[in-house]
Coordinates of C-alpha atoms in Angstrom, one line a residue:
X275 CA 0.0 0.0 0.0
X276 CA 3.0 2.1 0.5
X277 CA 3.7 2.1 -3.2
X278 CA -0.2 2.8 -4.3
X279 CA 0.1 6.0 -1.5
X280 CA 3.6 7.8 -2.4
X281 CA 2.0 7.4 -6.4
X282 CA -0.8 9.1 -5.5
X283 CA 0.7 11.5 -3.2
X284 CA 2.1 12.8 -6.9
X285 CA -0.5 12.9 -8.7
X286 CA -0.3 9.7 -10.6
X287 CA -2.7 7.2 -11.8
X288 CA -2.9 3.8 -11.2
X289 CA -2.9 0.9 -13.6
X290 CA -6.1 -1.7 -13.4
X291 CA -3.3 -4.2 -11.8
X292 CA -2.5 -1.3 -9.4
X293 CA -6.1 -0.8 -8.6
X294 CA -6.9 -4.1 -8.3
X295 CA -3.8 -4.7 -5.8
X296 CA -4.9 -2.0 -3.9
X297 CA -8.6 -3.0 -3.7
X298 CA -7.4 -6.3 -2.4
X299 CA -5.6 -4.7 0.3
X300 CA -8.3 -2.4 1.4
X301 CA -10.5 -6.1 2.5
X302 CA -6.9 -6.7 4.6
X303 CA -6.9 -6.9 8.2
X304 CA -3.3 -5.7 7.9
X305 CA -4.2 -2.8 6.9
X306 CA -5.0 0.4 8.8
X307 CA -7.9 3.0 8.8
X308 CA -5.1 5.5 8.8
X309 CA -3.8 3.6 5.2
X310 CA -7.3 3.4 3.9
X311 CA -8.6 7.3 4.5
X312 CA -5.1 8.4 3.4
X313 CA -5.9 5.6 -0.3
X314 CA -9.1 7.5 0.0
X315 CA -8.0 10.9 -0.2
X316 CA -5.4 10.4 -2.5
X317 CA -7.8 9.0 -4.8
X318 CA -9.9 12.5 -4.2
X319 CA -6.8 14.6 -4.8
X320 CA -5.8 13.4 -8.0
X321 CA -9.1 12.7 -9.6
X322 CA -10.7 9.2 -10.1
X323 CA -10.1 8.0 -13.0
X324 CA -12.5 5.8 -15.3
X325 CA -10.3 2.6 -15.0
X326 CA -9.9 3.3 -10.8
X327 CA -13.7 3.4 -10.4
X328 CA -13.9 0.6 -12.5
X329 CA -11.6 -1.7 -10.6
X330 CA -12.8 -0.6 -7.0
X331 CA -16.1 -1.3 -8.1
X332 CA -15.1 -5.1 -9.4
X333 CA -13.4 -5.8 -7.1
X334 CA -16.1 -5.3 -3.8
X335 CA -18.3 -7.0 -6.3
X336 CA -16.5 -10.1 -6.4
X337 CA -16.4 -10.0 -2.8
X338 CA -20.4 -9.7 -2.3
X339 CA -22.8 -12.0 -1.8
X340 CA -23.6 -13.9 -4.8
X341 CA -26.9 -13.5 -7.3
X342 CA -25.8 -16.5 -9.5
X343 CA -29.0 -16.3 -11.0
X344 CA -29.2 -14.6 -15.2
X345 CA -32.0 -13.1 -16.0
X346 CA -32.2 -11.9 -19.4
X347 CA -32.8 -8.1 -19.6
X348 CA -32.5 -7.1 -15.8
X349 CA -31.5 -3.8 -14.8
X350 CA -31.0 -1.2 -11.8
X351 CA -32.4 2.4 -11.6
X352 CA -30.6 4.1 -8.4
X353 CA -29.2 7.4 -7.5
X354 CA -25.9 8.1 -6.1
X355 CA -27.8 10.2 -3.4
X356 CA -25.9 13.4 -1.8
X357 CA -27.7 16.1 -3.8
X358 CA -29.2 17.5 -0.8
X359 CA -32.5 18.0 -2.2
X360 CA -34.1 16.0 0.2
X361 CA -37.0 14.9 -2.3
X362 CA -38.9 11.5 -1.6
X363 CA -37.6 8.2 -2.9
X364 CA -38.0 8.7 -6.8
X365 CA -35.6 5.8 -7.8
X366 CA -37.7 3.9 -5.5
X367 CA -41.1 4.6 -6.6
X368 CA -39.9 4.3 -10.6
X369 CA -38.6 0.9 -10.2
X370 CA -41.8 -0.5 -9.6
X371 CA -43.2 1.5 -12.2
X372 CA -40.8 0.3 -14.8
X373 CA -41.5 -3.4 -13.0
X374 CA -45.0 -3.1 -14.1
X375 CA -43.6 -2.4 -17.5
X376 CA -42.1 -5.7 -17.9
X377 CA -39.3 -5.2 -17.4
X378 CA -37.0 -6.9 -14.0
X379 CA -35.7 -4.7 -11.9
X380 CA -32.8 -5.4 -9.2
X381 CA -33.3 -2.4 -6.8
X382 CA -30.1 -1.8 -4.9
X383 CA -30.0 0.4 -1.7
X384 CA -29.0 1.3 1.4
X385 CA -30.8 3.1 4.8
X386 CA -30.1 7.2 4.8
X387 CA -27.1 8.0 4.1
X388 CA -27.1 11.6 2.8
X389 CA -30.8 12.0 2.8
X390 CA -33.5 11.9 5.8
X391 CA -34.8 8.4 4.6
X392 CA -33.3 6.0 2.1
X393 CA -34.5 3.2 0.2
X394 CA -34.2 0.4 2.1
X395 CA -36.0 2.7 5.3
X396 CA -39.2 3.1 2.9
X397 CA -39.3 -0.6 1.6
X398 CA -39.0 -1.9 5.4
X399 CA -41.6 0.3 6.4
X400 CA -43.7 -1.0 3.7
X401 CA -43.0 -4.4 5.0
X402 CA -40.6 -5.9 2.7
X403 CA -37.3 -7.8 4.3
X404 CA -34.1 -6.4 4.2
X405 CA -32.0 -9.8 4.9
X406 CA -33.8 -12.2 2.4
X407 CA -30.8 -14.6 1.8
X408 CA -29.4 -15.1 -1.9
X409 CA -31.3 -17.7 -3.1
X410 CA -35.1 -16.4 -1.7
X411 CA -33.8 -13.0 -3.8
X412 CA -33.1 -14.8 -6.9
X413 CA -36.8 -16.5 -6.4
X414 CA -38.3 -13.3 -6.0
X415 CA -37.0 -11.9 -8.9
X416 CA -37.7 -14.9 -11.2
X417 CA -41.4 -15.0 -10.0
X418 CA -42.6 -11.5 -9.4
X419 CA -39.9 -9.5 -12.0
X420 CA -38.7 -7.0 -9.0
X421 CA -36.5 -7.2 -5.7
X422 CA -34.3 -5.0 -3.3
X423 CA -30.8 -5.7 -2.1
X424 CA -29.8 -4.3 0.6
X425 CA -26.7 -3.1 0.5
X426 CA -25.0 -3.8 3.9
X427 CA -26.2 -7.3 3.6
X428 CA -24.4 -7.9 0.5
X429 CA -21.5 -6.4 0.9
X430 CA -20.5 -7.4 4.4
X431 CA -16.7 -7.0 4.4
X432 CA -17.8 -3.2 3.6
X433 CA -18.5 -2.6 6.8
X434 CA -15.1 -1.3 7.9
X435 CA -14.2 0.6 4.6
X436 CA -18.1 2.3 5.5
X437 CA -16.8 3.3 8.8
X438 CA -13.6 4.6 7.5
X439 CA -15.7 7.0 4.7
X440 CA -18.0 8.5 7.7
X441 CA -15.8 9.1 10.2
X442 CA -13.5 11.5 7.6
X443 CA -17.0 13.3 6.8
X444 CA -15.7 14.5 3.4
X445 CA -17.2 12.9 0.5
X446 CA -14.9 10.2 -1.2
X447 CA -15.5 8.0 -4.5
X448 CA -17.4 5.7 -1.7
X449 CA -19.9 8.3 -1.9
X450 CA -20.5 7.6 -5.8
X451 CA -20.0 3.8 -6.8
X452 CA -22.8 2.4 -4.5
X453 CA -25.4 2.2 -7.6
X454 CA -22.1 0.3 -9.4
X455 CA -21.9 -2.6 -6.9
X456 CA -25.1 -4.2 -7.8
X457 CA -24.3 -7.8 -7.4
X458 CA -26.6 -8.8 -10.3
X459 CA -25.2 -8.9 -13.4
X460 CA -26.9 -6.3 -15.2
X461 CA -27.2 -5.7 -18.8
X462 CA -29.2 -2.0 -18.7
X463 CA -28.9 1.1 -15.7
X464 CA -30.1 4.1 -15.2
X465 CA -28.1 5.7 -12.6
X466 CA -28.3 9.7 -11.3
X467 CA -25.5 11.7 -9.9
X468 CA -25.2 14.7 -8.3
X469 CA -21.7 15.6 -9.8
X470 CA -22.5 16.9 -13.0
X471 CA -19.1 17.1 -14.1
X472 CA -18.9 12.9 -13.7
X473 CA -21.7 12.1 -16.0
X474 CA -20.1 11.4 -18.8
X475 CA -17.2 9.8 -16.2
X476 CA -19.6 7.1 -14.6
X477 CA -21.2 6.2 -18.2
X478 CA -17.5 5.6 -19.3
X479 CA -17.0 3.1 -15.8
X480 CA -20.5 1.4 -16.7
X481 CA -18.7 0.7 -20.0
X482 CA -15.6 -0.7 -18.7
X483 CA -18.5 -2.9 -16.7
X484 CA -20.5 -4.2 -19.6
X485 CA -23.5 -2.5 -19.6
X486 CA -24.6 -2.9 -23.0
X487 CA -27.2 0.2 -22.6
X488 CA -26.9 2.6 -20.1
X489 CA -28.0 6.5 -18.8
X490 CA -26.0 8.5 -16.0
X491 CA -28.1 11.6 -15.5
X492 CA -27.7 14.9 -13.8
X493 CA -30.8 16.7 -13.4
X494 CA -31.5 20.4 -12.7
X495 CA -30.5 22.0 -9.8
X496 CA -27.9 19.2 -9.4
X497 CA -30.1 16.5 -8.7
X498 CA -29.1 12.8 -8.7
X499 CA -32.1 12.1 -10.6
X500 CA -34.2 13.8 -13.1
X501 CA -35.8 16.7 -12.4
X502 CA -38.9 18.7 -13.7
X503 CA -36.7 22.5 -12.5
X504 CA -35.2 22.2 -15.8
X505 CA -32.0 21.3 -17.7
X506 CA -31.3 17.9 -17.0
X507 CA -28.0 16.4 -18.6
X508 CA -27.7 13.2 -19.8
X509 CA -24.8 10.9 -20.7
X510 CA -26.3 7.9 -22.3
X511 CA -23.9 4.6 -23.4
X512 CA -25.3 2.3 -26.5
X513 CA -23.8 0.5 -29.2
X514 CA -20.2 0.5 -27.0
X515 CA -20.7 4.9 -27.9
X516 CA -21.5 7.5 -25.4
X517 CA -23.8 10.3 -26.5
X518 CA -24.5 13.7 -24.2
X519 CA -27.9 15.2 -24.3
X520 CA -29.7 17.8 -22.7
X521 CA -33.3 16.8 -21.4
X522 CA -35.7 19.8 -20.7
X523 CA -39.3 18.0 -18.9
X524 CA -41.6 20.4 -21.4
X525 CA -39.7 18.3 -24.5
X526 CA -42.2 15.8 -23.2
X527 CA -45.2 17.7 -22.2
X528 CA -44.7 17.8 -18.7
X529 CA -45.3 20.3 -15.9
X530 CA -42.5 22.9 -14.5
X531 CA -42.0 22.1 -10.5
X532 CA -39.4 23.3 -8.7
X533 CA -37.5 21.0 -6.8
X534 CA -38.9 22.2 -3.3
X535 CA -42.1 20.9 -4.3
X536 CA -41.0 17.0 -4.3
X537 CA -39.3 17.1 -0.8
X538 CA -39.9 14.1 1.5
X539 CA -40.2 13.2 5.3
X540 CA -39.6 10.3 7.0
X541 CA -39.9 6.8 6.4
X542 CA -43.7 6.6 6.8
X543 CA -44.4 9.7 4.9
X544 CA -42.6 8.7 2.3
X545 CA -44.0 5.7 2.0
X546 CA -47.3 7.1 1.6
X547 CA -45.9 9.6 -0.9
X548 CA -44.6 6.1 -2.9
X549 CA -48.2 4.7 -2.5
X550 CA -50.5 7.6 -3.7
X551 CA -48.1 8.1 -6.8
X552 CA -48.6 4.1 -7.6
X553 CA -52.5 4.6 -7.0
X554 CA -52.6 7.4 -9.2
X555 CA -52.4 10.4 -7.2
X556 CA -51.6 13.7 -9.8
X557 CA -49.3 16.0 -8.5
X558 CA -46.0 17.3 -9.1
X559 CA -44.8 13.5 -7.7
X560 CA -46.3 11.3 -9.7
X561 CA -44.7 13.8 -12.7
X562 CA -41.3 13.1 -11.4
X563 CA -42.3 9.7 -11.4
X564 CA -43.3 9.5 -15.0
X565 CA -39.9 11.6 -16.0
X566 CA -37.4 8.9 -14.4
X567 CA -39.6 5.8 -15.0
X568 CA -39.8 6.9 -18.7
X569 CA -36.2 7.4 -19.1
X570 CA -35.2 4.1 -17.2
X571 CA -37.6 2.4 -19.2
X572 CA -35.9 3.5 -22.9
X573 CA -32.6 2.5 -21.2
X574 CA -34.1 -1.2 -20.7
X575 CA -35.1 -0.8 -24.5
X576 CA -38.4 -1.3 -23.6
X577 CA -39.4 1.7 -25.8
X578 CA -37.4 3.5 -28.5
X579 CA -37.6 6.7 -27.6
X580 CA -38.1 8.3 -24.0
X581 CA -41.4 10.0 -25.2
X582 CA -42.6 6.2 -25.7
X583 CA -41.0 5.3 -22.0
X584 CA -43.2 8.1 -21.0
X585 CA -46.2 6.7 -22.2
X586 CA -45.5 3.1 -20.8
X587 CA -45.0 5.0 -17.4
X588 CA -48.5 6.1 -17.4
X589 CA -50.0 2.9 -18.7
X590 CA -48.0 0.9 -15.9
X591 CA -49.2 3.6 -13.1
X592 CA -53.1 3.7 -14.3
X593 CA -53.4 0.2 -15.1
X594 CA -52.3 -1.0 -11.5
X595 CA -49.5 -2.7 -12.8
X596 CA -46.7 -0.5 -10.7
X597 CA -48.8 -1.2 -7.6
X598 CA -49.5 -4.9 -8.2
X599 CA -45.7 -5.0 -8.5
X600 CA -45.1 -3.6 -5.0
X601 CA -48.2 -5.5 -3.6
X602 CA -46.3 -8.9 -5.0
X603 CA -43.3 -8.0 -3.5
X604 CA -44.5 -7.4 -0.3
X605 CA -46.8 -11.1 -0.4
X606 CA -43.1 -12.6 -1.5
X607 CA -41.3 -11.0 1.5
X608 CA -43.4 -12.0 4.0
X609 CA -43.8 -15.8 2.2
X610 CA -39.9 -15.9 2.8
X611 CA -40.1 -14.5 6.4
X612 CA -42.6 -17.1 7.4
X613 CA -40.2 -20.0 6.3
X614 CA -37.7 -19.1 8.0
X615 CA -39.6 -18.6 11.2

């Protein structure tokens, strides 16, 4: 680790063997907190490179709890959180909207991190299990098309490293590559960012990854998801190329709401926010609801143009579809909890 410190102490980039070295030795009980804030920061200094991310990311991946599982089509819609926006759970609600479009979703999440409540606070609260074991995941996700994995659960030698990134209280690369550690393989993402000027960076990692199609976003007012404020830029990976694009919500018909009008609560409130968007409730939710369940359903493929993901959002919302997801994944959890009690 010495080595991998004094290079980036100057400024210098490391190899994917360097990285990959130095991801090993982060898991090492040998190892200090000391070695891994300074590896941190020096990261942070220099810049992060595609190839770094790329390589810290595989390698806590292969260290993760297994989905062994391939399901054709599967993908992930999550935000790297941090924007300090405080809006409810958007990449939450949307993923059961684009469930209901057909198309399976692997929800990866973690409690409140940045934000007053996180994913995994409003599934629980819902009733859905945080600890299902590998195998009763993969079932799920088979039979009912969506599931959530909880982060701390599948990453367990994390824990440490976690520690490590709160007590400095700076924001590190650990702060951005939780939507990239998805054990799942996936083939599609949708991921948001608060860092505008990494949007074209992350679509670059999630090619080094293998996504085959993929969408980091920035939306406006710095948003890690998309927002109806404004100006929301868009980096999107097909074909092996990366395109940028500017998205503007009236493209697409849709209101103007500032961002203080989609802030959350706690778990329960957003919870109930999630559940009157799914049973149809208008409002300046349910539209940032459409926005980012449209979008993540074009990067599945599911429609050819994000107008077209748009209109599936709709049909999956007022059809029942997006809450018949949730209401499936909810009977599932509680199957699981049962048989294990």
């Amino acid at each position: 680790m010495k080595n991998i410190l004094q290079q980036l102490s100057e400024g210098k980039s490391l190899s994917s063997e360097e990285i990959m070295q130095a991801s090993g030795q982060l898991f090492s009980n040998e190892i200090t907190d000391s070695e891994i804030a300074a590896f941190l920061i020096g990261l942070k200094m220099k810049g992060e490179t595609a190839e770094e991310i790329a390589g810290l990311t595989a390698a806590f991946r292969e260290r993760s709890l297994k989905i062994s599982k391939r399901i054709p089509s599967i993908m992930d819609n999550c935000g790297t959180g941090g924007d300090g926006v405080k809006s409810f759970n958007i990449s939450t609600t949307s993923a059961f909207v684009i469930a209901g479009a057909g198309i399976p979703v692997a929800k990866h999440g973690n409690r409140s991190i940045s934000s007053k409540t996180g994913s995994a606070d409003v599934l629980e609260h819902l009733g859905i299990d945080l600890t299902l074991p590998p195998e009763a995941t993969e079932e799920i996700l088979e039979k009912v098309g969506i599931v959530f994995l909880f982060a701390p659960y599948f990453h367990p030698q994390l824990k440490r490293i976690m520690k490590v990134r709160k007590d400095l209280r700076i924001p590190t690369v650990f702060n951005l590559i939780g939507p990239l550690t998805n054990p799942v393989d996936l083939e599609t993402q949708l991921l948001g960012i608060y860092r505008r000027d990494m949007v074209v960076l992350f679509a670059e990692v999630l090619k080094k990854l293998g996504r085959k199609r993929a969408i980091v976003i920035n939306g406006a007012g710095y948003m890690d998801e998309a927002s109806l404020q404004g100006e929301n830029y868009l980096a999107i990976l097909e074909n092996g190329m990366i395109t940028e694009k500017v998205l503007h919500p009236e493209e697409f018909g849709l209101p103007i709401y500032a961002n203080d009008s989609i802030r959350g609560g706690d778990a329960k409130e957003n919870a109930e926010i999630l559940l009157k968007v799914l049973k149809g409730e208008r409002g300046a939710y349910r539209e940032t609801v459409l926005l980012n369940a449209g979008i993540g359903i074009y990067t599945a493929g599911k429609a050819d143009s994000i107008q077209k993901g748009l209109e599936l959002a709709k049909e999956s919302i007022d059809s029942g579809a997006a809450l018949h997801k949730l209401e499936q994944l909810i009977t599932a959890s509680r199957s699981h909890q049962k048989q294990v009690i």
